[in-house]
Amino acid sequence: MSDPFDGVQPAGLREAIREALGRIDDPEMPISIVDLGIIAGVTADNGQVTVRITPTFTGCPALEMIHGLIRQELGRIPGVAQVRIETVFDPPWTAERISDAGKLRLREHGITTPRPSAGERLVQLGAGSAAPVCPYCHSTQTRLDSPFGPTRCRQIHYCPACHNSFEHIRSAPPAASAAPAPRA
Amino acid sequence: MNPPVSSLDPAVAQPLARLLLAAADDKLILGHRNGDWTGLGPILEEDIAFSNIAQDEIAHAQELYRLAAALLEPRADPTVAANRLAYARGPAERLCAELVVIPDEFDWASAVARQFFFDHFDAVRLPRMQRGSYAPLAELAGKMHLEIGLHLRHFDEWIRRLGHGTAESRTRIIAALAKLWPYALGLFEALDGQERLAGAGIDPGTDAAAEAEWRAQVAAVIKSAGLPPLDDTAAPRLGGRQGRHSPALAELLNELGEVYRLEPDAAW
């Protein structure tokens, strides 16, 4: 995935913007909007900064709040006179856009993401991608409890080894193995 | 409805705006109907699922209204204009198919059948819209298509679950599918001026080939559920795409627009 901040000159402004946006956490998850991968691109032209966002899901209710936080943080940077935010659907967001640093921080909070990390190829076994590794006990024998969770980008898994539920971030469409296991 | 000057040829902009409004009206009304089930689903997980799906439909509607607003009121604040299109238009201006209008009377089988028919409709028309020449709609259609993947899986499973379930579940889903089938056929009713879109490289996704694909998909799921096939010769219930609706729509719009009408154009 190319650097969405590449289009910003000079380098000092680029890094100031990158750092400012990196300070903004998603209102509902312990991850920055940069690490989440929703920044499609940033351009700067004579004091006007345009941020293109590719939302996780069209219905994400946190977007308006994120817009406000972006304006607030970028407005503090000297030389930024105006902030424009555009919603784009191309490239569409996928969970693969989450950075490695973001995945680590999510996992520390008990939230898993599709494995493997960016760049690796997944060996497809049977119907779909591998089950998430339990963030608590690291068991690989987890199961999907519900394809729908507290937000549209999360589903609920269960670890029979340590008896914990945990959330898993996924894009649309979800893995083919998303059919819930029958309850015992 | 007369569109203002836009960069698109007005002969194309007008039917395009109508297409966007029809798609938006479908999804807003459907999302509203689905939202009625929050707290009333058969199990908690279904409440969550249905609410998520309603959230998707309403979000899609919002984006579609924004695109329509950009064509119809290019100088207005896009959010204010989109809200007006969503909340202020009366029943005769609505271009939704009657499938989403008729009440489900809190019959779960009807709610399932409705969303099942609609999601397969999205599955055939969104990829066609995605290949169209109007980039804002093509990109949005691509995103929407990704998101309905989970809807399809969910409701196909419900059709199977009800078909292979008990005598009661089977009876009720057969009745619901039969009752809604003529209304579902109305999803493919043509919009005024639609034929002008093809020349501009925009595909509404509702031509005969799309309908045939939809019929085949729907029939395959119904067969896999062990259910009797739907009546191939049934006549479609038309009129929705022309603004002709049952009184149920006026009632729904009254409720839907109640807060909006207190203070139109307010920022909440």
Coordinates of C-alpha atoms in Angstrom, one line a residue:
Chain A
M1 CA 0.0 0.0 0.0
S2 CA 1.5 3.3 -1.0
D3 CA 2.0 6.2 1.5
P4 CA -1.2 8.3 1.4
F5 CA 0.8 11.3 2.5
D6 CA 3.2 11.2 -0.5
G7 CA 1.5 14.0 -2.2
V8 CA 2.3 16.6 0.5
Q9 CA 5.2 19.0 0.1
P10 CA 7.4 20.2 1.8
A11 CA 8.5 17.3 3.9
G12 CA 8.1 19.3 7.1
L13 CA 4.4 19.9 6.4
R14 CA 3.9 16.3 5.4
E15 CA 5.3 15.0 8.6
A16 CA 3.3 17.5 10.7
I17 CA 0.1 16.3 9.0
R18 CA 1.1 12.6 9.4
E19 CA 1.8 13.1 13.1
A20 CA -1.4 15.1 13.6
L21 CA -3.6 12.5 12.0
G22 CA -1.7 9.8 13.8
R23 CA -2.8 11.3 17.1
I24 CA -6.5 10.8 16.2
D25 CA -7.9 7.5 17.5
D26 CA -11.0 5.9 16.0
P27 CA -13.7 6.9 18.5
E28 CA -14.8 3.3 18.9
M29 CA -11.5 1.3 18.7
P30 CA -8.0 1.6 20.2
I31 CA -6.3 2.4 16.8
S32 CA -5.4 5.6 15.1
I33 CA -7.2 6.5 11.9
V34 CA -3.8 6.3 10.1
D35 CA -3.1 2.8 11.3
L36 CA -6.7 1.8 10.5
G37 CA -6.0 2.6 6.9
I38 CA -8.9 4.9 6.2
I39 CA -6.7 7.7 4.9
A40 CA -6.8 7.2 1.1
G41 CA -4.7 10.3 0.4
V42 CA -3.7 13.8 1.5
T43 CA -2.8 16.8 -0.7
A44 CA -1.8 20.3 0.3
D45 CA -2.1 23.3 -2.0
N46 CA -1.3 26.8 -0.8
G47 CA -2.6 26.4 2.7
Q48 CA -5.6 24.2 1.8
V49 CA -5.2 20.6 2.9
T50 CA -7.5 18.0 1.4
V51 CA -7.9 14.7 3.2
R52 CA -9.5 11.8 1.3
I53 CA -11.1 9.2 3.5
T54 CA -12.1 5.7 2.5
P55 CA -14.5 4.7 5.3
T56 CA -14.5 1.2 6.8
F57 CA -18.2 0.9 6.1
T58 CA -20.6 3.4 4.5
G59 CA -22.7 3.3 7.6
C60 CA -19.8 4.0 10.1
P61 CA -21.4 6.4 12.6
A62 CA -18.0 7.5 13.8
L63 CA -17.2 9.3 10.6
E64 CA -18.6 12.7 11.5
M65 CA -16.7 12.7 14.7
I66 CA -13.6 11.7 12.8
H67 CA -14.1 14.6 10.4
G68 CA -14.4 17.0 13.3
L69 CA -11.2 15.7 14.9
I70 CA -9.3 16.0 11.7
R71 CA -10.3 19.6 11.3
Q72 CA -9.3 20.3 14.9
E73 CA -5.9 18.7 14.7
L74 CA -4.9 19.9 11.3
G75 CA -6.1 23.4 12.1
R76 CA -3.4 23.6 14.7
I77 CA -0.6 23.2 12.1
P78 CA 1.0 26.6 11.1
G79 CA 0.4 27.1 7.3
V80 CA -2.8 25.1 7.2
A81 CA -5.5 27.7 6.4
Q82 CA -8.3 25.4 5.3
V83 CA -9.2 21.8 5.7
R84 CA -11.3 19.9 3.2
I85 CA -12.4 16.3 3.7
E86 CA -13.7 14.1 0.9
T87 CA -15.2 10.7 1.2
V88 CA -14.1 8.2 -1.5
F89 CA -15.0 4.6 -2.1
D90 CA -12.2 3.8 -4.4
P91 CA -10.0 2.2 -3.1
P92 CA -12.5 0.5 -0.9
W93 CA -11.4 0.0 2.7
T94 CA -10.4 -3.6 3.6
A95 CA -9.0 -4.9 6.9
E96 CA -5.8 -5.6 5.0
R97 CA -5.2 -1.8 5.1
I98 CA -4.6 -1.9 8.8
S99 CA -0.9 -1.3 9.6
D100 CA 1.2 -3.8 11.5
A101 CA 1.5 -1.3 14.4
G102 CA -2.3 -1.0 14.4
K103 CA -2.8 -4.7 14.4
L104 CA -0.5 -5.1 17.4
R105 CA -2.2 -2.4 19.4
L106 CA -5.6 -3.9 18.7
R107 CA -4.4 -7.3 19.7
E108 CA -3.1 -5.9 23.0
H109 CA -6.7 -4.8 23.6
G110 CA -8.2 -8.2 22.7
I111 CA -9.2 -7.4 19.2
T112 CA -8.0 -9.5 16.3
T113 CA -7.5 -8.7 12.6
P114 CA -7.2 -11.0 9.6
R115 CA -3.9 -12.7 9.5
P116 CA -1.3 -12.7 8.1
S117 CA 0.2 -9.3 8.0
A118 CA 0.4 -7.2 4.8
G119 CA 2.5 -8.8 2.1
E120 CA 2.1 -12.4 3.0
R121 CA -0.1 -14.8 1.1
L122 CA -2.7 -16.8 2.9
V123 CA -3.0 -20.6 2.2
Q124 CA -6.7 -21.1 1.6
L125 CA -7.8 -24.2 3.5
G126 CA -11.2 -25.5 2.6
A127 CA -13.9 -22.8 2.8
G128 CA -12.1 -19.7 3.8
S129 CA -9.3 -18.0 5.7
A130 CA -7.8 -19.2 8.9
A131 CA -9.6 -18.7 12.3
P132 CA -8.2 -15.8 14.3
V133 CA -5.7 -16.6 17.0
C134 CA -7.1 -16.0 20.5
P135 CA -5.6 -12.7 21.7
Y136 CA -5.6 -14.1 25.3
C137 CA -4.3 -17.6 25.2
H138 CA -3.1 -17.8 21.5
S139 CA -5.2 -20.9 20.7
T140 CA -5.9 -21.4 17.0
Q141 CA -9.1 -23.3 17.7
T142 CA -11.4 -20.3 18.0
R143 CA -14.8 -20.2 16.4
L144 CA -17.1 -17.6 15.0
D145 CA -20.0 -16.8 17.3
S146 CA -21.7 -14.1 15.4
P147 CA -20.9 -12.4 12.1
F148 CA -22.4 -9.2 13.5
G149 CA -20.9 -7.3 16.4
P150 CA -20.9 -4.0 18.2
T151 CA -19.9 -2.2 15.0
R152 CA -20.3 -3.1 11.4
C153 CA -16.6 -3.9 11.0
R154 CA -16.4 -6.3 13.9
Q155 CA -17.6 -9.8 14.5
I156 CA -17.7 -11.9 17.7
H157 CA -15.5 -15.0 18.2
Y158 CA -15.2 -17.4 21.1
C159 CA -12.2 -19.3 22.4
P160 CA -13.2 -22.7 23.8
A161 CA -9.7 -23.1 25.3
C162 CA -9.7 -20.1 27.6
H163 CA -13.5 -19.4 27.5
N164 CA -13.1 -15.8 26.4
S165 CA -15.1 -14.0 23.7
F166 CA -13.2 -11.5 21.6
E167 CA -13.9 -9.2 18.7
H168 CA -12.4 -9.6 15.2
I169 CA -12.2 -6.8 12.7
R170 CA -13.1 -7.8 9.2
S171 CA -13.9 -6.2 5.9
A172 CA -16.9 -6.8 3.7
P173 CA -17.4 -9.4 2.4
P174 CA -16.3 -11.6 5.3
A175 CA -14.5 -14.9 5.0
A176 CA -16.5 -17.7 3.4
S177 CA -16.3 -19.7 6.7
A178 CA -18.5 -17.1 8.3
A179 CA -21.4 -19.5 8.9
P180 CA -21.8 -19.5 12.7
A181 CA -21.1 -22.8 14.4
P182 CA -24.1 -24.5 15.9
R183 CA -24.4 -24.0 19.6
A184 CA -23.7 -27.0 21.8
Chain B
M1 CA -39.0 17.0 -11.4
N2 CA -36.8 19.5 -13.3
P3 CA -33.1 19.3 -12.6
P4 CA -31.1 22.6 -12.7
V5 CA -28.2 23.1 -15.0
S6 CA -25.4 20.6 -14.4
S7 CA -22.3 19.5 -16.3
L8 CA -24.2 16.4 -17.5
D9 CA -26.4 16.6 -20.5
P10 CA -29.8 17.3 -19.0
A11 CA -31.3 14.5 -21.0
V12 CA -29.1 12.2 -19.0
A13 CA -29.0 14.1 -15.7
Q14 CA -32.8 13.9 -15.2
P15 CA -33.2 10.1 -15.5
L16 CA -29.9 9.6 -13.6
A17 CA -31.2 11.6 -10.7
R18 CA -34.4 9.6 -10.8
L19 CA -32.4 6.4 -10.7
L20 CA -30.5 7.6 -7.7
L21 CA -33.7 8.7 -5.9
A22 CA -35.4 5.4 -6.7
A23 CA -32.4 3.4 -5.2
A24 CA -32.2 5.8 -2.3
D25 CA -36.0 5.6 -1.6
D26 CA -35.9 1.8 -1.8
K27 CA -33.1 1.6 0.8
L28 CA -34.4 4.4 3.2
I29 CA -37.9 2.8 3.4
L30 CA -36.4 -0.7 3.7
G31 CA -34.0 0.4 6.4
H32 CA -36.8 2.0 8.3
R33 CA -39.0 -1.1 8.1
N34 CA -36.0 -3.2 9.2
G35 CA -35.3 -0.8 12.1
D36 CA -38.9 -1.6 13.4
W37 CA -37.5 -5.0 14.3
T38 CA -34.9 -3.7 16.8
G39 CA -35.9 -5.2 20.1
L40 CA -38.4 -7.5 18.5
G41 CA -36.2 -10.0 16.7
P42 CA -36.7 -13.7 17.4
I43 CA -33.4 -13.9 19.2
L44 CA -30.9 -11.4 20.5
E45 CA -28.4 -12.2 17.8
E46 CA -31.0 -11.5 15.1
D47 CA -31.7 -8.1 16.7
I48 CA -28.1 -7.3 16.3
A49 CA -27.9 -8.7 12.7
F50 CA -31.0 -7.0 11.6
S51 CA -30.0 -3.6 13.1
N52 CA -26.6 -3.9 11.3
I53 CA -28.3 -4.6 8.0
A54 CA -30.8 -1.8 8.5
Q55 CA -27.8 0.5 9.3
D56 CA -26.2 -0.5 5.9
E57 CA -29.4 0.2 4.0
I58 CA -29.9 3.6 5.5
A59 CA -26.2 4.5 5.0
H60 CA -26.4 3.5 1.4
A61 CA -29.6 5.6 1.1
Q62 CA -27.8 8.6 2.6
E63 CA -24.9 8.4 0.1
L64 CA -27.4 7.9 -2.8
Y65 CA -29.4 11.0 -1.7
R66 CA -26.1 12.9 -1.6
L67 CA -25.3 12.0 -5.2
A68 CA -28.9 12.9 -6.2
A69 CA -28.5 16.3 -4.4
A70 CA -25.3 17.0 -6.3
L71 CA -27.2 16.7 -9.5
L72 CA -30.4 18.4 -8.5
E73 CA -29.2 21.1 -6.1
P74 CA -25.5 21.6 -7.0
R75 CA -25.3 25.0 -5.2
A76 CA -26.9 23.8 -2.0
D77 CA -25.2 22.5 1.1
P78 CA -25.0 18.8 0.2
T79 CA -26.1 17.5 3.6
V80 CA -29.1 19.9 3.8
A81 CA -30.1 19.0 0.3
A82 CA -29.7 15.3 0.8
N83 CA -31.9 15.5 4.0
R84 CA -34.6 17.4 2.1
L85 CA -34.7 14.6 -0.6
A86 CA -34.8 12.0 2.1
Y87 CA -37.4 13.5 4.4
A88 CA -39.4 16.2 2.7
R89 CA -40.7 14.5 -0.4
G90 CA -44.3 13.3 -0.3
P91 CA -45.6 9.8 -1.2
A92 CA -46.3 10.6 -4.8
E93 CA -42.7 11.7 -5.4
R94 CA -41.2 8.5 -4.0
L95 CA -39.9 6.1 -6.5
C96 CA -39.4 3.0 -4.3
A97 CA -40.8 -0.4 -5.3
E98 CA -43.9 -1.3 -3.4
L99 CA -42.0 -4.3 -1.9
V100 CA -40.4 -2.1 0.7
V101 CA -43.6 -0.2 1.4
I102 CA -46.1 -2.9 2.4
P103 CA -46.0 -3.5 6.1
D104 CA -44.7 -6.9 7.3
E105 CA -47.2 -6.9 10.1
F106 CA -44.5 -8.2 12.4
D107 CA -44.4 -11.5 10.7
W108 CA -40.8 -12.7 10.7
A109 CA -41.1 -14.8 7.6
S110 CA -42.3 -11.7 5.7
A111 CA -39.3 -9.6 7.0
V112 CA -37.0 -12.4 5.8
A113 CA -38.6 -12.8 2.4
R114 CA -38.5 -9.1 1.8
Q115 CA -34.8 -8.7 2.5
F116 CA -34.0 -11.9 0.6
F117 CA -35.7 -10.6 -2.6
F118 CA -34.1 -7.2 -2.1
D119 CA -30.5 -8.4 -1.4
H120 CA -30.5 -10.5 -4.6
F121 CA -31.8 -7.5 -6.5
D122 CA -28.8 -5.6 -5.2
A123 CA -26.6 -8.5 -6.1
V124 CA -27.5 -8.2 -9.8
R125 CA -27.9 -4.5 -10.2
L126 CA -24.9 -3.2 -8.2
P127 CA -22.2 -4.8 -10.3
R128 CA -23.9 -3.4 -13.4
M129 CA -24.0 0.1 -11.9
Q130 CA -20.4 -0.4 -11.0
R131 CA -19.4 -0.8 -14.6
G132 CA -21.3 2.4 -15.6
S133 CA -19.7 5.6 -16.9
Y134 CA -20.9 7.9 -14.1
A135 CA -17.9 7.6 -11.7
P136 CA -19.6 8.7 -8.4
L137 CA -22.3 6.1 -8.8
A138 CA -19.9 3.4 -10.1
E139 CA -17.6 3.8 -7.0
L140 CA -20.5 3.9 -4.5
A141 CA -22.1 0.8 -6.2
G142 CA -18.8 -1.0 -5.8
K143 CA -18.7 -0.2 -2.1
M144 CA -22.4 -1.1 -1.6
H145 CA -21.9 -4.4 -3.4
L146 CA -19.1 -5.4 -1.0
E147 CA -21.3 -4.6 2.0
I148 CA -24.4 -6.6 0.9
G149 CA -22.3 -9.8 0.7
L150 CA -23.0 -10.5 4.4
H151 CA -26.8 -9.7 3.9
L152 CA -27.0 -12.3 1.2
R153 CA -25.4 -15.0 3.2
H154 CA -27.5 -14.2 6.2
F155 CA -30.9 -14.2 4.5
D156 CA -30.2 -17.2 2.2
E157 CA -29.5 -19.1 5.4
W158 CA -32.7 -17.9 7.0
I159 CA -34.7 -19.1 3.9
R160 CA -33.1 -22.5 4.3
R161 CA -33.5 -22.6 8.0
L162 CA -37.2 -21.8 7.7
G163 CA -37.7 -24.2 4.8
H164 CA -36.0 -27.1 6.5
G165 CA -37.4 -26.2 10.0
T166 CA -40.8 -27.0 11.4
A167 CA -44.1 -27.4 9.7
E168 CA -45.0 -24.0 11.0
S169 CA -41.8 -22.3 9.7
R170 CA -42.3 -24.0 6.3
T171 CA -45.9 -22.9 6.0
R172 CA -45.2 -19.3 7.0
I173 CA -42.2 -18.8 4.7
I174 CA -44.1 -20.3 1.8
A175 CA -46.9 -17.9 2.4
A176 CA -44.6 -14.9 2.8
L177 CA -42.7 -15.7 -0.4
A178 CA -45.9 -16.1 -2.4
K179 CA -47.4 -13.0 -1.0
L180 CA -44.4 -10.8 -1.7
W181 CA -43.4 -12.3 -5.0
P182 CA -45.5 -10.0 -7.2
Y183 CA -44.2 -7.0 -5.3
A184 CA -40.6 -8.2 -5.7
L185 CA -41.1 -8.4 -9.4
G186 CA -41.9 -4.7 -9.3
L187 CA -38.3 -4.0 -8.3
F188 CA -37.5 -4.2 -12.0
E189 CA -40.2 -1.8 -13.1
A190 CA -38.6 0.8 -15.5
L191 CA -38.2 4.5 -14.5
D192 CA -39.2 7.3 -16.7
G193 CA -36.5 8.2 -19.1
Q194 CA -34.4 5.2 -18.2
E195 CA -33.8 4.3 -21.8
R196 CA -31.7 7.5 -22.2
L197 CA -29.1 6.2 -19.6
A198 CA -27.9 3.3 -21.8
G199 CA -26.7 5.7 -24.5
A200 CA -24.6 7.5 -21.8
G201 CA -23.1 4.3 -20.6
I202 CA -25.1 4.1 -17.4
D203 CA -26.7 0.8 -16.5
P204 CA -29.6 0.8 -14.0
G205 CA -29.1 -2.9 -13.6
T206 CA -32.8 -3.7 -14.2
D207 CA -33.0 -4.9 -17.8
A208 CA -34.3 -8.3 -18.9
A209 CA -31.0 -10.0 -18.5
A210 CA -30.6 -8.7 -14.9
E211 CA -34.1 -9.8 -14.0
A212 CA -33.4 -13.3 -15.5
E213 CA -30.3 -13.6 -13.4
W214 CA -32.2 -12.5 -10.3
R215 CA -35.0 -15.0 -10.9
A216 CA -32.4 -17.8 -11.3
Q217 CA -30.6 -16.8 -8.1
V218 CA -33.8 -16.6 -6.1
A219 CA -35.1 -19.9 -7.5
A220 CA -31.8 -21.7 -6.6
V221 CA -31.9 -20.6 -2.9
I222 CA -35.6 -21.5 -2.7
K223 CA -34.9 -24.9 -4.1
S224 CA -32.0 -25.5 -1.7
A225 CA -34.4 -24.7 1.1
G226 CA -36.7 -27.6 0.0
L227 CA -39.5 -25.1 -0.9
P228 CA -41.9 -25.2 -3.8
P229 CA -40.9 -23.0 -6.8
L230 CA -42.4 -19.5 -7.1
D231 CA -45.0 -18.9 -9.9
D232 CA -43.1 -18.0 -13.0
T233 CA -46.2 -16.6 -14.6
A234 CA -47.1 -14.2 -11.8
A235 CA -47.8 -10.6 -12.8
P236 CA -45.7 -8.0 -11.2
R237 CA -47.3 -5.3 -9.0
L238 CA -46.2 -2.1 -10.8
G239 CA -46.6 1.6 -10.0
G240 CA -44.0 2.1 -7.3
R241 CA -41.4 3.5 -9.8
Q242 CA -44.1 5.9 -11.0
G243 CA -44.9 7.2 -7.6
R244 CA -48.1 5.2 -7.1
H245 CA -48.1 3.8 -3.7
S246 CA -50.5 2.3 -1.1
P247 CA -51.6 4.5 1.9
A248 CA -49.0 2.7 4.0
L249 CA -46.3 4.9 2.5
A250 CA -47.9 8.1 3.7
E251 CA -48.2 6.7 7.2
L252 CA -44.5 5.6 7.1
L253 CA -43.3 9.0 5.8
N254 CA -45.3 10.8 8.5
E255 CA -43.4 8.9 11.1
L256 CA -40.1 9.0 9.4
G257 CA -40.2 12.7 8.8
E258 CA -41.6 13.7 12.2
V259 CA -38.4 15.0 13.7
Y260 CA -37.2 16.5 10.5
R261 CA -40.4 18.6 10.1
L262 CA -40.0 20.1 13.6
E263 CA -37.0 22.0 12.2
P264 CA -36.3 21.4 8.6
D265 CA -32.7 22.0 7.5
A266 CA -31.5 22.1 11.1
A267 CA -28.1 20.7 11.9
W268 CA -28.6 18.1 14.7

